[in-house]
Every structure is written in C-alpha cells, then in structure tokens.
Amino acid sequence: MLATIASRVKTIPLVREKKEDLANIVKEIEADDKKRKITLDVAQGNLGKALSVIKNEVYFNIYYFCLDLIGKMNHSKNVLYYSSTIEKNKKFIDIYLEVLTMFYRDMLVLKEGVKTAIINENEVAYLELISQNYSKMSIIKVLQKLEQAKKMIEFNTNLVAVLDALLLGILEVKYKWKVV
C-alpha cells in the first residue's frame, strides 16, 4: 500500500457482540429456542452472521441434513442419496460445505479435548458420539477434502463429480484411518 493512501486510512475496530446481547437481538426475531441456540453458536458474536442465519430457513434444513450426513453415511450406497440431495439444492453448496467443515472442525477439537473452542455447543454430545468412529488423522483428511471440494467448485468443476468424490473420499478416510 502506498504511504499516501495509508496516511489517509482510519482503522475502525469491530467489536464482537456479547453473547447475551446477541441472544436478545435474536430472541426478538425468532421464537424457536433450538434455532436461536444454533444461530448463536454459528454466529460466534458476529451480528451480521446471526441475522443472516436466523432469517434463512434453508440454513437450518442444511444444518440438520449435514448432521444426518456425518452420523449416518457409513456405506457407499448412502453416497447417492446425500449427493443427489445436495445437488438438488446446488445454489446453497457453499452453506453445505461451510456446515460440514464446521462439524468436522468441532469433532477435531473434541478429539483434542478442548471443549471451550467448540462452535456447536448444543451438538457436543452428538458430535462426541460420531467422533468415536474417526481418528484425528481421518478428521484432518476430511477437512482437507472439504477444502479441496471448495476449490474445485470455485473452478467450476462438475458439481456432481465433486460431491461424489467428496463423499466417497470422506468414507475412504473414515475407514482407512479407522480408530482401532
């Protein structure tokens, strides 16, 4: 950056909302307690993120779908169902990948034993249960596959091929690096 530009720039510190303040704002918009908890977890103090999530019913459907996916996708025969469902809602692919990444990240955090760093506090018990089927290495590999899928979609690769490769890849690393 040029010095002349830097001299005219003012830094504005952005402060995250306190969880209680954010909870009050979200409470005014949404009556459903479960949706409010999910929103507060996902937003992590970011008011804009909280407002975009709480007003987006599709986000909650995707959230529960992804929970189902990570818990019940144990065989390659399940890949077609999950892949085709995501493909039908392809305009929300970024949300699917974001939520899956968030869940696998939380599972890795649980494996490391740092419960204070978990994003989805309301799903801790379920994520702990699911993470028993994964080793740390397999979760890391899944996160790498999710990042690779994001890049491939960014490069306009065939969505069905990317989803199939991603979901089969998740199964592969889950069993290749299986907890013994």
Short mmCIF file of N, CA and C in Angstrom, two decimals:
data_model
loop_
_atom_site.label_atom_id
_atom_site.label_comp_id
_atom_site.label_asym_id
_atom_site.label_seq_id
_atom_site.Cartn_x
_atom_site.Cartn_y
_atom_site.Cartn_z
N MET A 1 0.84 -1.16 0.00
CA MET A 1 0.00 0.00 0.00
C MET A 1 0.90 1.24 0.00
N LEU A 2 0.51 2.21 -0.77
CA LEU A 2 1.27 3.45 -0.85
C LEU A 2 1.17 4.23 0.46
N ALA A 3 2.24 4.93 0.81
CA ALA A 3 2.27 5.70 2.05
C ALA A 3 1.21 6.80 2.04
N THR A 4 0.95 7.39 0.87
CA THR A 4 -0.06 8.45 0.79
C THR A 4 -1.46 7.92 1.08
N ILE A 5 -1.71 6.70 0.68
CA ILE A 5 -3.02 6.09 0.96
C ILE A 5 -3.09 5.69 2.43
N ALA A 6 -2.03 5.09 2.92
CA ALA A 6 -2.01 4.64 4.32
C ALA A 6 -2.19 5.80 5.28
N SER A 7 -1.69 6.97 4.93
CA SER A 7 -1.82 8.13 5.82
C SER A 7 -3.25 8.63 5.91
N ARG A 8 -4.08 8.29 4.95
CA ARG A 8 -5.47 8.76 4.94
C ARG A 8 -6.47 7.69 5.41
N VAL A 9 -5.94 6.56 5.80
CA VAL A 9 -6.80 5.45 6.20
C VAL A 9 -7.00 5.48 7.71
N LYS A 10 -8.23 5.22 8.10
CA LYS A 10 -8.53 5.13 9.52
C LYS A 10 -8.96 3.70 9.82
N THR A 11 -8.38 3.13 10.85
CA THR A 11 -8.73 1.78 11.25
C THR A 11 -9.92 1.83 12.19
N ILE A 12 -10.92 1.06 11.85
CA ILE A 12 -12.12 1.00 12.69
C ILE A 12 -12.17 -0.37 13.34
N PRO A 13 -11.98 -0.42 14.64
CA PRO A 13 -12.04 -1.73 15.31
C PRO A 13 -13.48 -2.23 15.38
N LEU A 14 -13.69 -3.46 14.98
CA LEU A 14 -15.01 -4.07 15.05
C LEU A 14 -15.06 -4.98 16.26
N VAL A 15 -16.00 -4.70 17.13
CA VAL A 15 -16.12 -5.47 18.36
C VAL A 15 -17.24 -6.48 18.19
N ARG A 16 -16.97 -7.70 18.60
CA ARG A 16 -18.00 -8.74 18.55
C ARG A 16 -19.02 -8.47 19.64
N GLU A 17 -20.26 -8.79 19.32
CA GLU A 17 -21.33 -8.64 20.30
C GLU A 17 -21.14 -9.65 21.42
N LYS A 18 -21.55 -9.26 22.62
CA LYS A 18 -21.56 -10.22 23.71
C LYS A 18 -22.68 -11.21 23.44
N LYS A 19 -22.49 -12.43 23.89
CA LYS A 19 -23.46 -13.49 23.62
C LYS A 19 -24.85 -13.12 24.15
N GLU A 20 -24.90 -12.48 25.32
CA GLU A 20 -26.19 -12.11 25.91
C GLU A 20 -26.91 -11.07 25.04
N ASP A 21 -26.14 -10.06 24.57
CA ASP A 21 -26.74 -9.03 23.72
C ASP A 21 -27.23 -9.62 22.40
N LEU A 22 -26.41 -10.48 21.83
CA LEU A 22 -26.79 -11.13 20.58
C LEU A 22 -28.01 -12.02 20.79
N ALA A 23 -28.07 -12.69 21.94
CA ALA A 23 -29.22 -13.55 22.26
C ALA A 23 -30.50 -12.73 22.34
N ASN A 24 -30.43 -11.54 22.90
CA ASN A 24 -31.62 -10.68 22.99
C ASN A 24 -32.09 -10.23 21.61
N ILE A 25 -31.15 -9.90 20.75
CA ILE A 25 -31.50 -9.47 19.39
C ILE A 25 -32.15 -10.62 18.63
N VAL A 26 -31.55 -11.80 18.73
CA VAL A 26 -32.06 -12.98 18.02
C VAL A 26 -33.42 -13.39 18.58
N LYS A 27 -33.61 -13.21 19.88
CA LYS A 27 -34.87 -13.58 20.53
C LYS A 27 -36.04 -12.75 19.99
N GLU A 28 -35.77 -11.50 19.63
CA GLU A 28 -36.81 -10.64 19.07
C GLU A 28 -37.25 -11.12 17.69
N ILE A 29 -36.35 -11.80 16.98
CA ILE A 29 -36.64 -12.23 15.61
C ILE A 29 -37.24 -13.63 15.56
N GLU A 30 -36.71 -14.54 16.37
CA GLU A 30 -37.10 -15.96 16.29
C GLU A 30 -37.57 -16.48 17.64
N ALA A 31 -38.72 -17.17 17.63
CA ALA A 31 -39.28 -17.72 18.87
C ALA A 31 -38.74 -19.11 19.19
N ASP A 32 -38.35 -19.86 18.17
CA ASP A 32 -37.90 -21.24 18.37
C ASP A 32 -36.54 -21.26 19.08
N ASP A 33 -36.52 -21.87 20.26
CA ASP A 33 -35.33 -21.90 21.10
C ASP A 33 -34.17 -22.64 20.42
N LYS A 34 -34.45 -23.75 19.77
CA LYS A 34 -33.40 -24.55 19.11
C LYS A 34 -32.72 -23.73 18.00
N LYS A 35 -33.51 -23.02 17.20
CA LYS A 35 -32.95 -22.20 16.13
C LYS A 35 -32.11 -21.06 16.70
N ARG A 36 -32.56 -20.49 17.80
CA ARG A 36 -31.79 -19.41 18.43
C ARG A 36 -30.43 -19.93 18.91
N LYS A 37 -30.43 -21.11 19.52
CA LYS A 37 -29.16 -21.68 20.01
C LYS A 37 -28.20 -21.96 18.86
N ILE A 38 -28.73 -22.53 17.79
CA ILE A 38 -27.89 -22.81 16.62
C ILE A 38 -27.32 -21.50 16.07
N THR A 39 -28.17 -20.50 15.96
CA THR A 39 -27.74 -19.20 15.42
C THR A 39 -26.64 -18.59 16.28
N LEU A 40 -26.82 -18.62 17.59
CA LEU A 40 -25.82 -18.04 18.48
C LEU A 40 -24.49 -18.79 18.39
N ASP A 41 -24.57 -20.10 18.27
CA ASP A 41 -23.34 -20.90 18.13
C ASP A 41 -22.62 -20.57 16.83
N VAL A 42 -23.36 -20.58 15.74
CA VAL A 42 -22.78 -20.38 14.41
C VAL A 42 -22.25 -18.96 14.24
N ALA A 43 -22.95 -17.98 14.79
CA ALA A 43 -22.58 -16.57 14.60
C ALA A 43 -21.28 -16.21 15.32
N GLN A 44 -21.00 -16.83 16.43
CA GLN A 44 -19.78 -16.55 17.20
C GLN A 44 -19.60 -15.07 17.49
N GLY A 45 -20.67 -14.40 17.88
CA GLY A 45 -20.60 -12.99 18.23
C GLY A 45 -20.73 -12.04 17.06
N ASN A 46 -20.89 -12.53 15.86
CA ASN A 46 -21.00 -11.70 14.66
C ASN A 46 -22.47 -11.42 14.39
N LEU A 47 -22.88 -10.17 14.57
CA LEU A 47 -24.28 -9.79 14.41
C LEU A 47 -24.78 -10.03 12.99
N GLY A 48 -23.99 -9.67 12.00
CA GLY A 48 -24.40 -9.87 10.60
C GLY A 48 -24.63 -11.33 10.28
N LYS A 49 -23.74 -12.18 10.75
CA LYS A 49 -23.89 -13.63 10.53
C LYS A 49 -25.14 -14.13 11.25
N ALA A 50 -25.37 -13.67 12.47
CA ALA A 50 -26.55 -14.10 13.23
C ALA A 50 -27.83 -13.72 12.50
N LEU A 51 -27.89 -12.51 11.99
CA LEU A 51 -29.10 -12.06 11.29
C LEU A 51 -29.31 -12.83 9.99
N SER A 52 -28.23 -13.11 9.27
CA SER A 52 -28.39 -13.84 8.02
C SER A 52 -28.80 -15.29 8.27
N VAL A 53 -28.32 -15.90 9.35
CA VAL A 53 -28.68 -17.29 9.65
C VAL A 53 -30.11 -17.38 10.15
N ILE A 54 -30.49 -16.53 11.09
CA ILE A 54 -31.81 -16.64 11.73
C ILE A 54 -32.94 -16.39 10.73
N LYS A 55 -32.67 -15.61 9.70
CA LYS A 55 -33.70 -15.31 8.70
C LYS A 55 -33.73 -16.32 7.56
N ASN A 56 -32.81 -17.28 7.58
CA ASN A 56 -32.67 -18.22 6.47
C ASN A 56 -33.11 -19.62 6.90
N GLU A 57 -34.34 -19.97 6.61
CA GLU A 57 -34.88 -21.29 6.98
C GLU A 57 -34.09 -22.41 6.30
N VAL A 58 -33.59 -22.15 5.12
CA VAL A 58 -32.80 -23.15 4.38
C VAL A 58 -31.55 -23.53 5.17
N TYR A 59 -30.96 -22.57 5.87
CA TYR A 59 -29.75 -22.84 6.65
C TYR A 59 -30.02 -23.94 7.68
N PHE A 60 -31.15 -23.87 8.35
CA PHE A 60 -31.46 -24.86 9.38
C PHE A 60 -31.72 -26.24 8.77
N ASN A 61 -32.36 -26.27 7.62
CA ASN A 61 -32.56 -27.55 6.92
C ASN A 61 -31.21 -28.17 6.55
N ILE A 62 -30.31 -27.35 6.04
CA ILE A 62 -28.98 -27.82 5.67
C ILE A 62 -28.21 -28.26 6.92
N TYR A 63 -28.34 -27.52 7.99
CA TYR A 63 -27.67 -27.84 9.25
C TYR A 63 -28.05 -29.25 9.71
N TYR A 64 -29.36 -29.52 9.75
CA TYR A 64 -29.82 -30.85 10.19
C TYR A 64 -29.46 -31.94 9.18
N PHE A 65 -29.50 -31.60 7.90
CA PHE A 65 -29.11 -32.56 6.86
C PHE A 65 -27.65 -32.96 7.03
N CYS A 66 -26.79 -31.98 7.29
CA CYS A 66 -25.36 -32.26 7.45
C CYS A 66 -25.10 -33.07 8.73
N LEU A 67 -25.85 -32.81 9.78
CA LEU A 67 -25.74 -33.63 10.99
C LEU A 67 -26.09 -35.07 10.67
N ASP A 68 -27.15 -35.24 9.89
CA ASP A 68 -27.58 -36.58 9.48
C ASP A 68 -26.50 -37.24 8.62
N LEU A 69 -25.93 -36.48 7.71
CA LEU A 69 -24.91 -37.00 6.81
C LEU A 69 -23.70 -37.52 7.58
N ILE A 70 -23.17 -36.72 8.50
CA ILE A 70 -21.96 -37.17 9.19
C ILE A 70 -22.24 -38.33 10.14
N GLY A 71 -23.48 -38.45 10.59
CA GLY A 71 -23.82 -39.53 11.50
C GLY A 71 -24.23 -40.82 10.84
N LYS A 72 -24.86 -40.73 9.66
CA LYS A 72 -25.45 -41.92 9.06
C LYS A 72 -24.82 -42.38 7.75
N MET A 73 -23.89 -41.61 7.21
CA MET A 73 -23.27 -42.03 5.95
C MET A 73 -22.13 -43.01 6.28
N ASN A 74 -22.47 -44.29 6.32
CA ASN A 74 -21.50 -45.31 6.68
C ASN A 74 -21.17 -46.27 5.54
N HIS A 75 -21.92 -46.19 4.45
CA HIS A 75 -21.72 -47.10 3.32
C HIS A 75 -21.77 -46.31 2.02
N SER A 76 -21.14 -46.84 1.00
CA SER A 76 -21.13 -46.16 -0.29
C SER A 76 -22.52 -46.06 -0.89
N LYS A 77 -23.44 -46.94 -0.49
CA LYS A 77 -24.80 -46.86 -1.02
C LYS A 77 -25.52 -45.60 -0.55
N ASN A 78 -25.06 -45.00 0.56
CA ASN A 78 -25.65 -43.76 1.05
C ASN A 78 -25.19 -42.53 0.28
N VAL A 79 -24.07 -42.65 -0.41
CA VAL A 79 -23.48 -41.51 -1.10
C VAL A 79 -24.44 -40.93 -2.14
N LEU A 80 -25.10 -41.78 -2.89
CA LEU A 80 -26.01 -41.32 -3.93
C LEU A 80 -27.13 -40.46 -3.35
N TYR A 81 -27.72 -40.90 -2.26
CA TYR A 81 -28.80 -40.13 -1.62
C TYR A 81 -28.30 -38.75 -1.20
N TYR A 82 -27.20 -38.71 -0.46
CA TYR A 82 -26.70 -37.42 0.04
C TYR A 82 -26.21 -36.53 -1.09
N SER A 83 -25.54 -37.11 -2.05
CA SER A 83 -25.04 -36.36 -3.20
C SER A 83 -26.18 -35.75 -4.01
N SER A 84 -27.20 -36.56 -4.29
CA SER A 84 -28.32 -36.06 -5.10
C SER A 84 -29.12 -35.00 -4.35
N THR A 85 -29.25 -35.15 -3.04
CA THR A 85 -29.97 -34.14 -2.26
C THR A 85 -29.23 -32.81 -2.28
N ILE A 86 -27.92 -32.86 -2.11
CA ILE A 86 -27.14 -31.62 -2.16
C ILE A 86 -27.19 -31.03 -3.56
N GLU A 87 -27.12 -31.87 -4.58
CA GLU A 87 -27.13 -31.39 -5.97
C GLU A 87 -28.45 -30.71 -6.31
N LYS A 88 -29.55 -31.18 -5.74
CA LYS A 88 -30.85 -30.54 -5.98
C LYS A 88 -30.89 -29.12 -5.43
N ASN A 89 -30.11 -28.87 -4.40
CA ASN A 89 -30.04 -27.54 -3.78
C ASN A 89 -28.67 -26.91 -4.04
N LYS A 90 -28.19 -27.04 -5.26
CA LYS A 90 -26.81 -26.64 -5.57
C LYS A 90 -26.53 -25.16 -5.37
N LYS A 91 -27.55 -24.33 -5.36
CA LYS A 91 -27.27 -22.91 -5.14
C LYS A 91 -26.85 -22.63 -3.70
N PHE A 92 -27.03 -23.62 -2.83
CA PHE A 92 -26.63 -23.48 -1.43
C PHE A 92 -25.39 -24.32 -1.10
N ILE A 93 -24.63 -24.69 -2.11
CA ILE A 93 -23.48 -25.58 -1.91
C ILE A 93 -22.47 -24.98 -0.93
N ASP A 94 -22.32 -23.66 -0.95
CA ASP A 94 -21.38 -23.03 -0.02
C ASP A 94 -21.81 -23.23 1.43
N ILE A 95 -23.12 -23.22 1.68
CA ILE A 95 -23.62 -23.45 3.05
C ILE A 95 -23.38 -24.90 3.45
N TYR A 96 -23.64 -25.84 2.54
CA TYR A 96 -23.38 -27.25 2.85
C TYR A 96 -21.92 -27.46 3.25
N LEU A 97 -21.01 -26.92 2.46
CA LEU A 97 -19.59 -27.12 2.74
C LEU A 97 -19.16 -26.40 4.01
N GLU A 98 -19.72 -25.22 4.25
CA GLU A 98 -19.42 -24.47 5.48
C GLU A 98 -19.86 -25.25 6.71
N VAL A 99 -21.08 -25.78 6.68
CA VAL A 99 -21.61 -26.51 7.84
C VAL A 99 -20.86 -27.82 8.05
N LEU A 100 -20.58 -28.54 6.98
CA LEU A 100 -19.80 -29.78 7.12
C LEU A 100 -18.42 -29.49 7.70
N THR A 101 -17.78 -28.45 7.21
CA THR A 101 -16.46 -28.07 7.72
C THR A 101 -16.54 -27.73 9.20
N MET A 102 -17.58 -27.01 9.57
CA MET A 102 -17.76 -26.62 10.97
C MET A 102 -17.93 -27.85 11.87
N PHE A 103 -18.73 -28.83 11.43
CA PHE A 103 -18.94 -30.03 12.24
C PHE A 103 -17.65 -30.85 12.37
N TYR A 104 -16.94 -31.04 11.25
CA TYR A 104 -15.70 -31.81 11.33
C TYR A 104 -14.64 -31.08 12.14
N ARG A 105 -14.62 -29.76 12.06
CA ARG A 105 -13.70 -28.97 12.88
C ARG A 105 -14.00 -29.20 14.36
N ASP A 106 -15.29 -29.15 14.71
CA ASP A 106 -15.67 -29.38 16.10
C ASP A 106 -15.30 -30.79 16.56
N MET A 107 -15.45 -31.76 15.67
CA MET A 107 -15.07 -33.13 16.03
C MET A 107 -13.57 -33.22 16.30
N LEU A 108 -12.77 -32.50 15.52
CA LEU A 108 -11.33 -32.49 15.75
C LEU A 108 -11.01 -31.81 17.08
N VAL A 109 -11.69 -30.73 17.37
CA VAL A 109 -11.50 -30.03 18.64
C VAL A 109 -11.86 -30.96 19.81
N LEU A 110 -12.94 -31.71 19.66
CA LEU A 110 -13.32 -32.67 20.70
C LEU A 110 -12.25 -33.75 20.87
N LYS A 111 -11.69 -34.22 19.76
CA LYS A 111 -10.63 -35.23 19.83
C LYS A 111 -9.41 -34.69 20.58
N GLU A 112 -9.18 -33.38 20.43
CA GLU A 112 -8.05 -32.75 21.12
C GLU A 112 -8.36 -32.43 22.58
N GLY A 113 -9.64 -32.51 22.94
CA GLY A 113 -10.05 -32.29 24.33
C GLY A 113 -10.19 -30.83 24.72
N VAL A 114 -10.41 -29.95 23.76
CA VAL A 114 -10.54 -28.52 24.04
C VAL A 114 -12.00 -28.11 23.85
N LYS A 115 -12.84 -28.47 24.80
CA LYS A 115 -14.28 -28.23 24.66
C LYS A 115 -14.65 -26.75 24.64
N THR A 116 -13.78 -25.89 25.15
CA THR A 116 -14.09 -24.46 25.16
C THR A 116 -14.01 -23.85 23.76
N ALA A 117 -13.37 -24.53 22.82
CA ALA A 117 -13.21 -23.99 21.46
C ALA A 117 -14.26 -24.50 20.49
N ILE A 118 -15.27 -25.19 20.98
CA ILE A 118 -16.29 -25.77 20.11
C ILE A 118 -17.27 -24.69 19.65
N ILE A 119 -17.62 -24.73 18.38
CA ILE A 119 -18.58 -23.79 17.82
C ILE A 119 -20.00 -24.24 18.14
N ASN A 120 -20.33 -25.48 17.84
CA ASN A 120 -21.69 -26.01 18.01
C ASN A 120 -21.86 -26.61 19.40
N GLU A 121 -22.00 -25.75 20.39
CA GLU A 121 -22.10 -26.20 21.77
C GLU A 121 -23.34 -27.05 22.02
N ASN A 122 -24.40 -26.79 21.29
CA ASN A 122 -25.64 -27.54 21.50
C ASN A 122 -25.61 -28.93 20.87
N GLU A 123 -24.58 -29.25 20.11
CA GLU A 123 -24.47 -30.57 19.47
C GLU A 123 -23.27 -31.36 19.98
N VAL A 124 -22.72 -30.97 21.11
CA VAL A 124 -21.49 -31.59 21.62
C VAL A 124 -21.67 -33.09 21.83
N ALA A 125 -22.74 -33.50 22.47
CA ALA A 125 -22.94 -34.93 22.77
C ALA A 125 -23.00 -35.76 21.49
N TYR A 126 -23.75 -35.26 20.50
CA TYR A 126 -23.88 -35.98 19.23
C TYR A 126 -22.55 -36.03 18.49
N LEU A 127 -21.84 -34.91 18.46
CA LEU A 127 -20.54 -34.87 17.77
C LEU A 127 -19.51 -35.75 18.47
N GLU A 128 -19.57 -35.82 19.80
CA GLU A 128 -18.67 -36.72 20.54
C GLU A 128 -18.94 -38.17 20.16
N LEU A 129 -20.22 -38.50 20.07
CA LEU A 129 -20.61 -39.86 19.70
C LEU A 129 -20.10 -40.22 18.30
N ILE A 130 -20.31 -39.32 17.36
CA ILE A 130 -19.88 -39.55 15.98
C ILE A 130 -18.36 -39.59 15.88
N SER A 131 -17.68 -38.72 16.62
CA SER A 131 -16.22 -38.64 16.51
C SER A 131 -15.52 -39.90 17.01
N GLN A 132 -16.23 -40.75 17.72
CA GLN A 132 -15.64 -42.02 18.17
C GLN A 132 -15.31 -42.92 16.98
N ASN A 133 -16.00 -42.70 15.86
CA ASN A 133 -15.76 -43.51 14.65
C ASN A 133 -14.61 -42.97 13.80
N TYR A 134 -14.04 -41.85 14.19
CA TYR A 134 -12.99 -41.21 13.41
C TYR A 134 -11.72 -41.09 14.25
N SER A 135 -10.60 -41.21 13.59
CA SER A 135 -9.33 -40.88 14.24
C SER A 135 -9.05 -39.41 13.96
N LYS A 136 -8.08 -38.84 14.67
CA LYS A 136 -7.70 -37.44 14.41
C LYS A 136 -7.25 -37.27 12.96
N MET A 137 -6.46 -38.22 12.50
CA MET A 137 -5.94 -38.15 11.13
C MET A 137 -7.07 -38.18 10.11
N SER A 138 -8.07 -39.01 10.34
CA SER A 138 -9.17 -39.09 9.38
C SER A 138 -9.97 -37.78 9.34
N ILE A 139 -10.13 -37.14 10.49
CA ILE A 139 -10.85 -35.86 10.51
C ILE A 139 -10.04 -34.80 9.78
N ILE A 140 -8.74 -34.79 9.98
CA ILE A 140 -7.88 -33.84 9.26
C ILE A 140 -7.98 -34.07 7.76
N LYS A 141 -7.95 -35.33 7.34
CA LYS A 141 -8.06 -35.66 5.92
C LYS A 141 -9.42 -35.23 5.35
N VAL A 142 -10.49 -35.40 6.14
CA VAL A 142 -11.82 -34.97 5.69
C VAL A 142 -11.84 -33.46 5.51
N LEU A 143 -11.26 -32.73 6.45
CA LEU A 143 -11.20 -31.27 6.33
C LEU A 143 -10.42 -30.86 5.09
N GLN A 144 -9.35 -31.58 4.78
CA GLN A 144 -8.59 -31.29 3.56
C GLN A 144 -9.44 -31.56 2.32
N LYS A 145 -10.21 -32.63 2.35
CA LYS A 145 -11.09 -32.96 1.21
C LYS A 145 -12.18 -31.90 1.04
N LEU A 146 -12.69 -31.38 2.14
CA LEU A 146 -13.68 -30.31 2.07
C LEU A 146 -13.09 -29.05 1.44
N GLU A 147 -11.87 -28.70 1.84
CA GLU A 147 -11.20 -27.54 1.25
C GLU A 147 -10.93 -27.75 -0.24
N GLN A 148 -10.53 -28.95 -0.59
CA GLN A 148 -10.30 -29.29 -2.00
C GLN A 148 -11.60 -29.18 -2.80
N ALA A 149 -12.71 -29.64 -2.22
CA ALA A 149 -14.00 -29.55 -2.90
C ALA A 149 -14.40 -28.09 -3.12
N LYS A 150 -14.15 -27.24 -2.12
CA LYS A 150 -14.45 -25.81 -2.27
C LYS A 150 -13.68 -25.21 -3.44
N LYS A 151 -12.40 -25.56 -3.54
CA LYS A 151 -11.57 -25.04 -4.63
C LYS A 151 -12.07 -25.55 -5.98
N MET A 152 -12.42 -26.82 -6.05
CA MET A 152 -12.89 -27.39 -7.31
C MET A 152 -14.20 -26.72 -7.76
N ILE A 153 -15.08 -26.45 -6.82
CA ILE A 153 -16.34 -25.78 -7.15
C ILE A 153 -16.07 -24.35 -7.60
N GLU A 154 -15.10 -23.71 -6.96
CA GLU A 154 -14.70 -22.36 -7.35
C GLU A 154 -14.20 -22.33 -8.79
N PHE A 155 -13.54 -23.42 -9.21
CA PHE A 155 -13.03 -23.52 -10.57
C PHE A 155 -14.07 -24.06 -11.54
N ASN A 156 -15.32 -24.12 -11.09
CA ASN A 156 -16.46 -24.50 -11.93
C ASN A 156 -16.37 -25.94 -12.44
N THR A 157 -15.91 -26.83 -11.58
CA THR A 157 -15.87 -28.26 -11.91
C THR A 157 -17.27 -28.83 -11.78
N ASN A 158 -17.54 -29.93 -12.45
CA ASN A 158 -18.84 -30.58 -12.41
C ASN A 158 -19.23 -30.87 -10.96
N LEU A 159 -20.34 -30.29 -10.52
CA LEU A 159 -20.76 -30.38 -9.12
C LEU A 159 -21.03 -31.82 -8.68
N VAL A 160 -21.69 -32.60 -9.51
CA VAL A 160 -22.00 -33.99 -9.14
C VAL A 160 -20.71 -34.78 -8.94
N ALA A 161 -19.75 -34.57 -9.83
CA ALA A 161 -18.47 -35.28 -9.70
C ALA A 161 -17.74 -34.85 -8.43
N VAL A 162 -17.78 -33.56 -8.12
CA VAL A 162 -17.13 -33.06 -6.91
C VAL A 162 -17.78 -33.65 -5.66
N LEU A 163 -19.12 -33.65 -5.64
CA LEU A 163 -19.84 -34.19 -4.48
C LEU A 163 -19.59 -35.68 -4.29
N ASP A 164 -19.66 -36.42 -5.39
CA ASP A 164 -19.40 -37.86 -5.30
C ASP A 164 -17.98 -38.13 -4.80
N ALA A 165 -17.02 -37.40 -5.35
CA ALA A 165 -15.62 -37.58 -4.92
C ALA A 165 -15.46 -37.19 -3.45
N LEU A 166 -16.12 -36.12 -3.04
CA LEU A 166 -16.03 -35.68 -1.64
C LEU A 166 -16.61 -36.72 -0.70
N LEU A 167 -17.83 -37.15 -0.97
CA LEU A 167 -18.50 -38.08 -0.06
C LEU A 167 -17.82 -39.45 -0.05
N LEU A 168 -17.40 -39.93 -1.21
CA LEU A 168 -16.65 -41.19 -1.24
C LEU A 168 -15.29 -41.03 -0.55
N GLY A 169 -14.70 -39.86 -0.71
CA GLY A 169 -13.43 -39.58 -0.03
C GLY A 169 -13.58 -39.56 1.48
N ILE A 170 -14.69 -39.00 1.96
CA ILE A 170 -14.96 -39.00 3.40
C ILE A 170 -15.07 -40.43 3.91
N LEU A 171 -15.81 -41.26 3.18
CA LEU A 171 -15.92 -42.67 3.58
C LEU A 171 -14.56 -43.36 3.56
N GLU A 172 -13.80 -43.07 2.52
CA GLU A 172 -12.49 -43.71 2.37
C GLU A 172 -11.59 -43.41 3.57
N VAL A 173 -11.44 -42.12 3.90
CA VAL A 173 -10.54 -41.78 5.01
C VAL A 173 -11.10 -42.22 6.35
N LYS A 174 -12.42 -42.25 6.45
CA LYS A 174 -13.04 -42.71 7.70
C LYS A 174 -12.62 -44.14 8.01
N TYR A 175 -12.62 -44.98 6.98
CA TYR A 175 -12.28 -46.39 7.19
C TYR A 175 -10.79 -46.68 7.03
N LYS A 176 -10.11 -45.87 6.23
CA LYS A 176 -8.66 -46.07 6.04
C LYS A 176 -7.91 -45.74 7.33
N TRP A 177 -8.33 -44.67 7.99
CA TRP A 177 -7.68 -44.21 9.22
C TRP A 177 -8.55 -44.55 10.43
N LYS A 178 -9.22 -45.68 10.36
CA LYS A 178 -10.19 -46.08 11.38
C LYS A 178 -9.56 -46.21 12.77
N VAL A 179 -10.35 -45.82 13.76
CA VAL A 179 -9.94 -45.98 15.15
C VAL A 179 -10.00 -47.45 15.50
N VAL A 180 -8.92 -47.96 16.05
CA VAL A 180 -8.86 -49.39 16.39
C VAL A 180 -9.04 -49.58 17.87
#
